[in-house]
Amino acid sequence: MNIARHIALLDELCFRPFAAEYTSSDGEMSGPGYHIVVLESSHGDCGTRAATVEQYEKYRDALDEQFASRWRETGPYNLQTVSLRTAQEEIPEPWASLSARARVACVWEAEGTGRWVAVVVADRDEADDVKLLGVVTEIDPP
């Protein structure tokens, strides 16, 4: 993992305009009010899924340390409860899809930008690659 590269990309996304409609290309997805980028991916190496999840959690925690020192330490954000809420209420994107893909998010309010930054380990779908995702959104966490 290149932590400096990941931080620079998330910083850049804090100022990049959002797409008017959902778009996807080269591991980046954008929609009205959000960007999602793949920071790391297991690329189909499911033989070491548990080890990959553990490693990506360490990467997420390393990013958490860096952003917490900059923007304020926050506790883990439980996306599983957000996922449960989708049955009863409309959860906005990107939070609804993140809750279907990940269990926990590290979330910070990027001071001075009006945006939120989140990092998650997307591992809930056993048929999909494990991914470390970075998210920048102007939509408050639900």
C-alpha positions as a Python dict, from the first residue, in 0.01 Angstrom:
ca = {
    (1, 'M'): (0, 0, 0),
    (2, 'N'): (116, 347, -78),
    (3, 'I'): (-49, 546, 201),
    (4, 'A'): (74, 881, 66),
    (5, 'R'): (-82, 805, -274),
    (6, 'H'): (-415, 707, -114),
    (7, 'I'): (-423, 1021, 100),
    (8, 'A'): (-339, 1239, -200),
    (9, 'L'): (-619, 1080, -405),
    (10, 'L'): (-877, 1126, -129),
    (11, 'D'): (-760, 1486, -78),
    (12, 'E'): (-800, 1550, -451),
    (13, 'L'): (-1152, 1400, -447),
    (14, 'C'): (-1248, 1650, -176),
    (15, 'F'): (-1233, 1918, -445),
    (16, 'R'): (-1331, 1727, -760),
    (17, 'P'): (-1679, 1810, -893),
    (18, 'F'): (-1940, 1536, -859),
    (19, 'A'): (-2100, 1372, -1161),
    (20, 'A'): (-2460, 1465, -1240),
    (21, 'E'): (-2542, 1097, -1302),
    (22, 'Y'): (-2384, 768, -1200),
    (23, 'T'): (-2058, 699, -1388),
    (24, 'S'): (-1794, 430, -1354),
    (25, 'S'): (-1447, 384, -1504),
    (26, 'D'): (-1107, 245, -1403),
    (27, 'G'): (-1208, 157, -1047),
    (28, 'E'): (-1374, 492, -981),
    (29, 'M'): (-1747, 544, -941),
    (30, 'S'): (-1917, 878, -912),
    (31, 'G'): (-2272, 992, -872),
    (32, 'P'): (-2463, 1294, -756),
    (33, 'G'): (-2283, 1396, -437),
    (34, 'Y'): (-2019, 1122, -411),
    (35, 'H'): (-1703, 957, -543),
    (36, 'I'): (-1594, 599, -464),
    (37, 'V'): (-1246, 476, -554),
    (38, 'V'): (-1083, 136, -525),
    (39, 'L'): (-761, 193, -330),
    (40, 'E'): (-662, -177, -317),
    (41, 'S'): (-817, -494, -464),
    (42, 'S'): (-750, -865, -416),
    (43, 'H'): (-795, -922, -794),
    (44, 'G'): (-964, -1260, -758),
    (45, 'D'): (-715, -1411, -514),
    (46, 'C'): (-984, -1574, -300),
    (47, 'G'): (-748, -1840, -165),
    (48, 'T'): (-619, -1589, 88),
    (49, 'R'): (-944, -1400, 152),
    (50, 'A'): (-915, -1391, 533),
    (51, 'A'): (-553, -1275, 515),
    (52, 'T'): (-646, -1010, 258),
    (53, 'V'): (-931, -881, 476),
    (54, 'E'): (-695, -862, 773),
    (55, 'Q'): (-432, -677, 569),
    (56, 'Y'): (-685, -429, 427),
    (57, 'E'): (-818, -364, 777),
    (58, 'K'): (-462, -269, 874),
    (59, 'Y'): (-445, -37, 573),
    (60, 'R'): (-781, 118, 672),
    (61, 'D'): (-653, 168, 1027),
    (62, 'A'): (-331, 329, 898),
    (63, 'L'): (-538, 576, 696),
    (64, 'D'): (-756, 631, 1004),
    (65, 'E'): (-449, 734, 1205),
    (66, 'Q'): (-345, 986, 941),
    (67, 'F'): (-688, 1141, 889),
    (68, 'A'): (-775, 1138, 1262),
    (69, 'S'): (-466, 1344, 1338),
    (70, 'R'): (-572, 1591, 1071),
    (71, 'W'): (-950, 1612, 1116),
    (72, 'R'): (-1033, 1460, 1456),
    (73, 'E'): (-1049, 1107, 1582),
    (74, 'T'): (-1381, 932, 1531),
    (75, 'G'): (-1497, 590, 1634),
    (76, 'P'): (-1578, 318, 1384),
    (77, 'Y'): (-1906, 374, 1198),
    (78, 'N'): (-2123, 61, 1199),
    (79, 'L'): (-2249, 4, 844),
    (80, 'Q'): (-2431, -314, 949),
    (81, 'T'): (-2693, -107, 1131),
    (82, 'V'): (-2724, 113, 822),
    (83, 'S'): (-2782, -203, 617),
    (84, 'L'): (-3061, -309, 853),
    (85, 'R'): (-3220, 35, 824),
    (86, 'T'): (-3246, 3, 443),
    (87, 'A'): (-3544, -231, 494),
    (88, 'Q'): (-3736, 42, 679),
    (89, 'E'): (-3615, 370, 530),
    (90, 'E'): (-3450, 519, 227),
    (91, 'I'): (-3076, 546, 287),
    (92, 'P'): (-2898, 780, 42),
    (93, 'E'): (-2606, 680, -174),
    (94, 'P'): (-2324, 617, -127),
    (95, 'W'): (-2416, 495, 223),
    (96, 'A'): (-2675, 236, 112),
    (97, 'S'): (-2438, 57, -126),
    (98, 'L'): (-2146, 82, 118),
    (99, 'S'): (-2357, -83, 388),
    (100, 'A'): (-2419, -374, 151),
    (101, 'R'): (-2046, -413, 84),
    (102, 'A'): (-1874, -341, 417),
    (103, 'R'): (-1931, -384, 790),
    (104, 'V'): (-1740, -87, 932),
    (105, 'A'): (-1631, 251, 800),
    (106, 'C'): (-1379, 500, 925),
    (107, 'V'): (-1541, 839, 861),
    (108, 'W'): (-1417, 1196, 896),
    (109, 'E'): (-1559, 1535, 813),
    (110, 'A'): (-1303, 1699, 584),
    (111, 'E'): (-1285, 2044, 742),
    (112, 'G'): (-1333, 2334, 507),
    (113, 'T'): (-1465, 2124, 217),
    (114, 'G'): (-1824, 2045, 314),
    (115, 'R'): (-1747, 1681, 243),
    (116, 'W'): (-1709, 1354, 428),
    (117, 'V'): (-1426, 1105, 372),
    (118, 'A'): (-1469, 736, 448),
    (119, 'V'): (-1253, 426, 409),
    (120, 'V'): (-1403, 77, 416),
    (121, 'V'): (-1298, -283, 361),
    (122, 'A'): (-1557, -422, 118),
    (123, 'D'): (-1568, -793, 196),
    (124, 'R'): (-1934, -883, 255),
    (125, 'D'): (-1986, -1040, -90),
    (126, 'E'): (-1795, -1369, -90),
    (127, 'A'): (-1823, -1387, -471),
    (128, 'D'): (-1650, -1049, -517),
    (129, 'D'): (-1291, -939, -466),
    (130, 'V'): (-1198, -789, -132),
    (131, 'K'): (-1149, -416, -181),
    (132, 'L'): (-1024, -122, 18),
    (133, 'L'): (-1253, 162, -87),
    (134, 'G'): (-1215, 534, -41),
    (135, 'V'): (-1527, 750, -44),
    (136, 'V'): (-1574, 1124, -62),
    (137, 'T'): (-1928, 1259, -35),
    (138, 'E'): (-2124, 1569, 49),
    (139, 'I'): (-2401, 1348, 190),
    (140, 'D'): (-2395, 1320, 569),
    (141, 'P'): (-2368, 969, 712),
    (142, 'P'): (-2715, 844, 803),
}
